[in-house]
Coordinates of C-alpha atoms and ligand atoms in Angstrom, one line a residue:
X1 CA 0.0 0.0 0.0
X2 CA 0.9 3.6 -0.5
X3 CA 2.6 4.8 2.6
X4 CA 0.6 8.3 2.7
X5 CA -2.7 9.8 3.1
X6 CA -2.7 10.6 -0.6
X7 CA -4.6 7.3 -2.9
X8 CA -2.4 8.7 -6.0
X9 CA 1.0 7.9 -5.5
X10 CA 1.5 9.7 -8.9
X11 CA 0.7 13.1 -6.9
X12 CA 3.4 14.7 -5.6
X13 CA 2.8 16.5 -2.1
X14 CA 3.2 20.4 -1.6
X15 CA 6.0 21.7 0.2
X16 CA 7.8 24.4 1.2
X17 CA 11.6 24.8 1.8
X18 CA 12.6 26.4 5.3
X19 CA 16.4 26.6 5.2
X20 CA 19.2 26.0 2.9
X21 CA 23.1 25.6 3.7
X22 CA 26.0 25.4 1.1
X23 CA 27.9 21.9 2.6
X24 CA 30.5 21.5 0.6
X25 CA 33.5 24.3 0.2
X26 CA 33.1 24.1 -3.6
X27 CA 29.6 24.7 -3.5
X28 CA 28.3 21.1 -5.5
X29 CA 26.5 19.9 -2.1
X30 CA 23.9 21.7 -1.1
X31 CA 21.5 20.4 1.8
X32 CA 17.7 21.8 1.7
X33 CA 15.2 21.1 4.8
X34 CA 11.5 21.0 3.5
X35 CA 8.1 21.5 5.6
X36 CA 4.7 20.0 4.1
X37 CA 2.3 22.6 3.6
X38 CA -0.6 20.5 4.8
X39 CA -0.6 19.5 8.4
X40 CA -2.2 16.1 6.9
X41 CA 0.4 15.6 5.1
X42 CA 3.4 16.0 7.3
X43 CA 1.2 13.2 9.9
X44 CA 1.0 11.0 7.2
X45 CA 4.9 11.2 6.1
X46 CA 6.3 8.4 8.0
X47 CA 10.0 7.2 7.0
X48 CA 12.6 5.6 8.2
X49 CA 16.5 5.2 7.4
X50 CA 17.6 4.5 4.3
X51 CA 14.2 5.5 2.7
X52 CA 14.5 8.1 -0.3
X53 CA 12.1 10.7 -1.7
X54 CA 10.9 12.0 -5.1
X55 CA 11.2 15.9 -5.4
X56 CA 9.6 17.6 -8.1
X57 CA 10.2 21.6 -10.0
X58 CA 7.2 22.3 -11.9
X59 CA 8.8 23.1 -15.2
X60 CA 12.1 21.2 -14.5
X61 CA 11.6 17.5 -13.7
X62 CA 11.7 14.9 -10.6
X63 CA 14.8 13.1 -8.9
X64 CA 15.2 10.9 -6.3
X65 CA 17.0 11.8 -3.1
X66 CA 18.1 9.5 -0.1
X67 CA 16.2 10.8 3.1
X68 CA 19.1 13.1 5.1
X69 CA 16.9 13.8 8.3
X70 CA 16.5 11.3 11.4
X71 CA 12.6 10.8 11.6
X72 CA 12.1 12.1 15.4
X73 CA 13.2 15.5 13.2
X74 CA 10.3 17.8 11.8
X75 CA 11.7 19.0 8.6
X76 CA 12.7 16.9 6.1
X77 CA 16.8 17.0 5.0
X78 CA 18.5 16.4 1.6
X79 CA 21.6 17.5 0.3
X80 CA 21.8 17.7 -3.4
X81 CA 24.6 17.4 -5.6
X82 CA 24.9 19.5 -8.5
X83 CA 25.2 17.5 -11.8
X84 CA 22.1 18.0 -14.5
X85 CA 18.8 20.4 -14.8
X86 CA 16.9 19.0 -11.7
X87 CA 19.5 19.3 -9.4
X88 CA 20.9 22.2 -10.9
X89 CA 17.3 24.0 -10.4
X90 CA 17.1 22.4 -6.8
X91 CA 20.3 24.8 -6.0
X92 CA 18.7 28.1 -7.0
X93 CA 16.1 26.9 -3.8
X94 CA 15.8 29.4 -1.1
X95 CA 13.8 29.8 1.6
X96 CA 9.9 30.0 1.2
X97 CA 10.6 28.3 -2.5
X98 CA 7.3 25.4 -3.4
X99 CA 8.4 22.3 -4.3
X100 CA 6.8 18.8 -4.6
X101 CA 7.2 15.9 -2.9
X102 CA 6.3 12.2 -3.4
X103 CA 7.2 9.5 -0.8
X104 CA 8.6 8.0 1.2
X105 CA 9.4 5.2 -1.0
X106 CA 11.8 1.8 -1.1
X107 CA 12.8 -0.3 1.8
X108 CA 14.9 0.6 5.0
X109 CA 18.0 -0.5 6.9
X110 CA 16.9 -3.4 8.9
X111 CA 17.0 -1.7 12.0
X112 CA 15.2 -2.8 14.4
X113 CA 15.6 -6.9 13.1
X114 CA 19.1 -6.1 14.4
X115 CA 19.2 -5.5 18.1
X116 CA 21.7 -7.4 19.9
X117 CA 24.4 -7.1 17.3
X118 CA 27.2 -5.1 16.6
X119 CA 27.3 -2.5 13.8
X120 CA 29.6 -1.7 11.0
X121 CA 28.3 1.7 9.4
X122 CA 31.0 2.4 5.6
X123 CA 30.3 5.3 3.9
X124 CA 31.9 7.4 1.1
X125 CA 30.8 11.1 -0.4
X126 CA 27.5 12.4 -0.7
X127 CA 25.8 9.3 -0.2
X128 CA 26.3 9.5 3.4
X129 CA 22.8 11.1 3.3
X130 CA 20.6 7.9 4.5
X131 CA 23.5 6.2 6.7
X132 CA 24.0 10.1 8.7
X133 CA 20.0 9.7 9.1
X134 CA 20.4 6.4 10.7
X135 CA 23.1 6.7 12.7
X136 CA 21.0 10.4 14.3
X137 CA 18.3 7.9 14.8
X138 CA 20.8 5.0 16.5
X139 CA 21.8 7.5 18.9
X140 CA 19.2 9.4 19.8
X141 CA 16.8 6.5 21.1
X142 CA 18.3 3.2 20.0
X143 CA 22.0 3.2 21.3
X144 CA 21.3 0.7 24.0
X145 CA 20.0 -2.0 22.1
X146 CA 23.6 -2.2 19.7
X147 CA 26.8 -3.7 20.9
X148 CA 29.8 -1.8 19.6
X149 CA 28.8 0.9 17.1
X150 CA 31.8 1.6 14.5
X151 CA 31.2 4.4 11.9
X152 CA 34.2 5.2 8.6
X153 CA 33.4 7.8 6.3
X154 CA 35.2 9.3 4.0
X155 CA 35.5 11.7 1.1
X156 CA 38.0 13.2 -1.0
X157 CA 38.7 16.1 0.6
X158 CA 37.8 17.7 4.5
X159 CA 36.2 20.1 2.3
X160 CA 33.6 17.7 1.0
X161 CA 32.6 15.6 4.2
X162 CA 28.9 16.2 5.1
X163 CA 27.0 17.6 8.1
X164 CA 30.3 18.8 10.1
X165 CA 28.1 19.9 12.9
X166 CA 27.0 16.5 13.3
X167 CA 30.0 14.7 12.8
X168 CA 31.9 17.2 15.5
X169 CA 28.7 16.2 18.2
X170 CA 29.6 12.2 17.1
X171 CA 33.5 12.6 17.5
X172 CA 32.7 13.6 21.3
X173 CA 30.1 10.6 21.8
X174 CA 31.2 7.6 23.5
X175 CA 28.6 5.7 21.9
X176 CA 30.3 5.6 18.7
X177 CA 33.6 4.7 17.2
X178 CA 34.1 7.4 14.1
X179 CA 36.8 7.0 11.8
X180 CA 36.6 10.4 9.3
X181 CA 38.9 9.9 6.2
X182 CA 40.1 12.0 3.3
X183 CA 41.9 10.8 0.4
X184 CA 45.3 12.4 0.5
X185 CA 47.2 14.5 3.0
X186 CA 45.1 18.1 3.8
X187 CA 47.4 21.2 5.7
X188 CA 45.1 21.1 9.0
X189 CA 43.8 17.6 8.7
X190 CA 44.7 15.3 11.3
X191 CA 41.9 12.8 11.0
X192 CA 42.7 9.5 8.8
X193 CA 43.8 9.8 5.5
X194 CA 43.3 6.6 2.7
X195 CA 40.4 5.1 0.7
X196 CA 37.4 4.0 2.9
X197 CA 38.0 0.1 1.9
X198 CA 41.8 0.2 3.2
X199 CA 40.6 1.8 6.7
X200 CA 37.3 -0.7 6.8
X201 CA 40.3 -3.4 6.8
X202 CA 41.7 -1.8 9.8
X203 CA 38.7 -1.7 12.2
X204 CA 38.3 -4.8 14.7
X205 CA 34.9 -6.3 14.1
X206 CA 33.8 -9.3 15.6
X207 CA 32.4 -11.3 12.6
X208 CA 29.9 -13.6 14.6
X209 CA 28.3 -10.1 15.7
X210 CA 28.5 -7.3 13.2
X211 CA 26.4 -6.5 10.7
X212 CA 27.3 -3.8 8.0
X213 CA 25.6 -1.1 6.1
X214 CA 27.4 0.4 3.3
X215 CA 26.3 3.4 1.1
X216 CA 28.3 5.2 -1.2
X217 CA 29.8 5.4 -4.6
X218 CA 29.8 2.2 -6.6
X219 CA 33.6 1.8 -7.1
X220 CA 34.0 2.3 -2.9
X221 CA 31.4 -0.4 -2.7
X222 CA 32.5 -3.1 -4.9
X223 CA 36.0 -2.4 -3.3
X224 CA 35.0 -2.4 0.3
X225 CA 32.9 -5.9 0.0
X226 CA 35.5 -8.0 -0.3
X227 CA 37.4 -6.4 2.6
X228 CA 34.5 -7.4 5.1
X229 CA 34.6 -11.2 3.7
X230 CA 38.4 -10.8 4.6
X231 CA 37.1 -10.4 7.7
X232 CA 34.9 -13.5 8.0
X233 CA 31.6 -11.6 8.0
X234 CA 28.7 -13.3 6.0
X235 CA 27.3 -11.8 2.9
X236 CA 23.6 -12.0 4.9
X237 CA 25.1 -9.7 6.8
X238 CA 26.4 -7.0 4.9
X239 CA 23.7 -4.8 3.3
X240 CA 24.4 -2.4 0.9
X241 CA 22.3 0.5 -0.8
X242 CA 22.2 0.9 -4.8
X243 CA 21.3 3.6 -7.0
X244 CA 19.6 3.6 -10.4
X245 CA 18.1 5.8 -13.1
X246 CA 14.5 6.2 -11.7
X247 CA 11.4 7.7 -12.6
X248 CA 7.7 6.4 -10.9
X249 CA 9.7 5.7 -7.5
X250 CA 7.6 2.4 -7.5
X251 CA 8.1 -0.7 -9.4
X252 CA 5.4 0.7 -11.9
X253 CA 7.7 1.9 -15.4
X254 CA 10.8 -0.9 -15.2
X255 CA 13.7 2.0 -15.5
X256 CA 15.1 0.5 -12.8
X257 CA 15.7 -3.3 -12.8
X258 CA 18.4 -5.3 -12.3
X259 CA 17.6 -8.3 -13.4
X260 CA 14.3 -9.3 -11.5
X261 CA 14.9 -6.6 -9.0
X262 CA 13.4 -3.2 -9.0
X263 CA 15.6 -1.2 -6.9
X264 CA 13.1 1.6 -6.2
X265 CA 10.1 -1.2 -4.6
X266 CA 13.0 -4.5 -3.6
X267 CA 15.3 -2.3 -2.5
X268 CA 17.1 0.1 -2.9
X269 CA 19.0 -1.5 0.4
X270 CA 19.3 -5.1 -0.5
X271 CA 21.4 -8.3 1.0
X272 CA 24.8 -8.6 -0.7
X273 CA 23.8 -12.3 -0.8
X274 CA 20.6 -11.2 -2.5
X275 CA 22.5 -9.6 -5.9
X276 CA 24.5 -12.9 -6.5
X277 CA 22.7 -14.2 -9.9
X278 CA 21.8 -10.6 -10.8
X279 CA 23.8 -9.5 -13.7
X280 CA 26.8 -7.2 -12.8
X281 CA 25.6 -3.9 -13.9
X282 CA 25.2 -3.0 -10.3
Ligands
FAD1 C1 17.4 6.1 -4.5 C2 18.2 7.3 -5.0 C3 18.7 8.2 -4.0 C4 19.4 9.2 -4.4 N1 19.9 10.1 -3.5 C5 20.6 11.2 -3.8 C6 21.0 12.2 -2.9 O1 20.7 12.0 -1.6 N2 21.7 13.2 -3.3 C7 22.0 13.4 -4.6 O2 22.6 14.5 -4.9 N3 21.6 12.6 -5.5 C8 20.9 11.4 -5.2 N4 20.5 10.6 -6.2 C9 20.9 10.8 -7.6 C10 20.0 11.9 -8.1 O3 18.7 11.4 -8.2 C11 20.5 12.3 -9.6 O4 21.7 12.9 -9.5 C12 19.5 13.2 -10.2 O5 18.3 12.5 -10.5 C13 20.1 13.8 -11.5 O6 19.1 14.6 -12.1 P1 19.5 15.8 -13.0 O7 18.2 16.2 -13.8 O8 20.1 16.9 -12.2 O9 20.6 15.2 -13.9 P2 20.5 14.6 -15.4 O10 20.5 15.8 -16.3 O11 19.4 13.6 -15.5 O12 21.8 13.8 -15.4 C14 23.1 14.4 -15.1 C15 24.2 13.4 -14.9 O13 23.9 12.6 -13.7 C16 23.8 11.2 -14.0 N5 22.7 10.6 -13.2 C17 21.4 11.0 -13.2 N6 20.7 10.2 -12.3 C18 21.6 9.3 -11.8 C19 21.5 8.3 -10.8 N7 20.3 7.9 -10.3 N8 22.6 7.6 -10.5 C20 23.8 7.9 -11.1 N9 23.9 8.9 -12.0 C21 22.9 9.6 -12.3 C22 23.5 11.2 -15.5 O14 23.9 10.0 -16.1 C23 24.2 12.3 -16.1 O15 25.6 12.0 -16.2 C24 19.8 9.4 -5.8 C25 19.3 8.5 -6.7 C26 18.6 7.4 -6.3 C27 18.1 6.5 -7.4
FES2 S1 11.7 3.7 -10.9 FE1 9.9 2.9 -12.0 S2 10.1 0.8 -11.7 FE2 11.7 1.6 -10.4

């Protein structure tokens, strides 16, 4: 069933955007926080981690964007990177801007089926988006129910990492192990510096315990994979988040199938052991 209060999951719901904030030094990332303009609405808008969003321009076109926010938050977060005529119009947003959204849509981190366990949270770049909305929803009512909590993410330059205010409140949280990496050597860095694979292979993980989300660019995915089997952790236990071309947002116009999989209904967070048989284009 569709999630909402609205029958027509065609119809996108108004909105309005509240605040915008530049968050990457060269300007590509931008993050946008969005209220619904119908109190109906906003009840009805239920997500949870990993979940993404359609947002439409009238005039421009509709793109999906990963969920940024925690869901105990009222507005809802993305952050936008700059690359064609949607998200290029999306940055010339300002506040009190009308915009349309349809959602939530696609599956979630399996949360709450993992209590008990340790967790293994990889990320790389902008997609950080849906992992930096579960691990705000980890620690702000689920901590106690997780074993050890490591967290690497990484991007190319200090520049480019996401939601600094954030990260600075998770560096000072005993709750979680963070391990922020840049690619190469920074004047003023003195956080980790390497690709996010070589430093998953230096974190401790108990494999009989840890399960693993990973989101972020495909290259850094395919790479880091193999490092966790290094580590003796079972492919049912790493989940990783993919991203396709999409347009309906769910399973209706086949754009984006892998195989028999549509990642905008299946996924788009699936069970590495889930994509063995699908063909490679992932
Ligand atoms: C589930 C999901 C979640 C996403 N979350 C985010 C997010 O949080 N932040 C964000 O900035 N982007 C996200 N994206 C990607 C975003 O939807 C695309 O960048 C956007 O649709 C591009 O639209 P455009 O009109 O600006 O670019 P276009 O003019 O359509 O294309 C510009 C360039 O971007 C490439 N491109 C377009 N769509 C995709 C895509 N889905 N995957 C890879 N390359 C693409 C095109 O091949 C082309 O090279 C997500 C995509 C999916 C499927
Ligand atoms: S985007 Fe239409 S089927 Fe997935």
């Amino acid at each position: 069933m569709y999630p909402n209060s609205n029958p027509n999951p065609y119809l996108p719901f108004p909105a309005r955007v509240e605040r915008v904030r530049f968050e990457s030094d060269d300007r590509s990332l931008k993050t946008l926080w969005f209220s619904f303009l119908k109190e109906k609405d906003r009840e009805a808008f239920s997500f949870k981690p990993g979940q993404f969003i359609e947002l439409s321009l009238p005039g421009k076109g509709e793109s999906p964007f990963g969920i940024a926010s925690s869901p105990n938050e009222e507005l809802i977060k993305i952050t936008v990177n700059k690359t064609g005529t949607v998200t290029r119009a999306i940055h010339q947003l300002d506040t009190g801007d009308l915009v349309g959204i349809r959602g939530p849509f696609g599956n979630s981190y399996p949360f709450e089926d993992l209590f008990g366990s340790d967790l293994f949270i990889i990320s790389g770049g902008f997609a950080f988006t849906t992992l930096a909305s579960l691990t705000k929803y980890l620690l702000e009512g689920f901590r106690d129910r997780f074993g050890k909590v490591d967290l690497v993410y990484g991007a190319r330059t200090p520049g480019m990492l996401l939601y600094k205010d954030l990260l600075h409140e998770w560096r000072n949280n005993p709750g979680i192990n963070l391990f922020l990496t840049v690619d190469r050597e920074f004047p003023g860095w003195t956080g980790l510096v390497g690709f996010v694979p070589d430093i998953v292979s230096r974190v401790e993980v108990d494999p009989s315990k840890v399960n693993c989300f990973i989101c972020g660019p495909p290259i850094m995915i395919r790479l880091t994979i193999p490092k966790l089997l290094e580590k003796g952790i079972s492919k049912e236990k790493i989940f990783t988040s993919l991203e396709r071309r999409m347009k309906c947002g769910i399973g209706k116009c086949g754009r984006c199938n892998i195989g028999p999989k549509f990642v905008c209904k299946d996924g788009p967070i699936f069970r590495v052991s889930e994509l063995e048989g699908l063909p490679p284009e992932y």
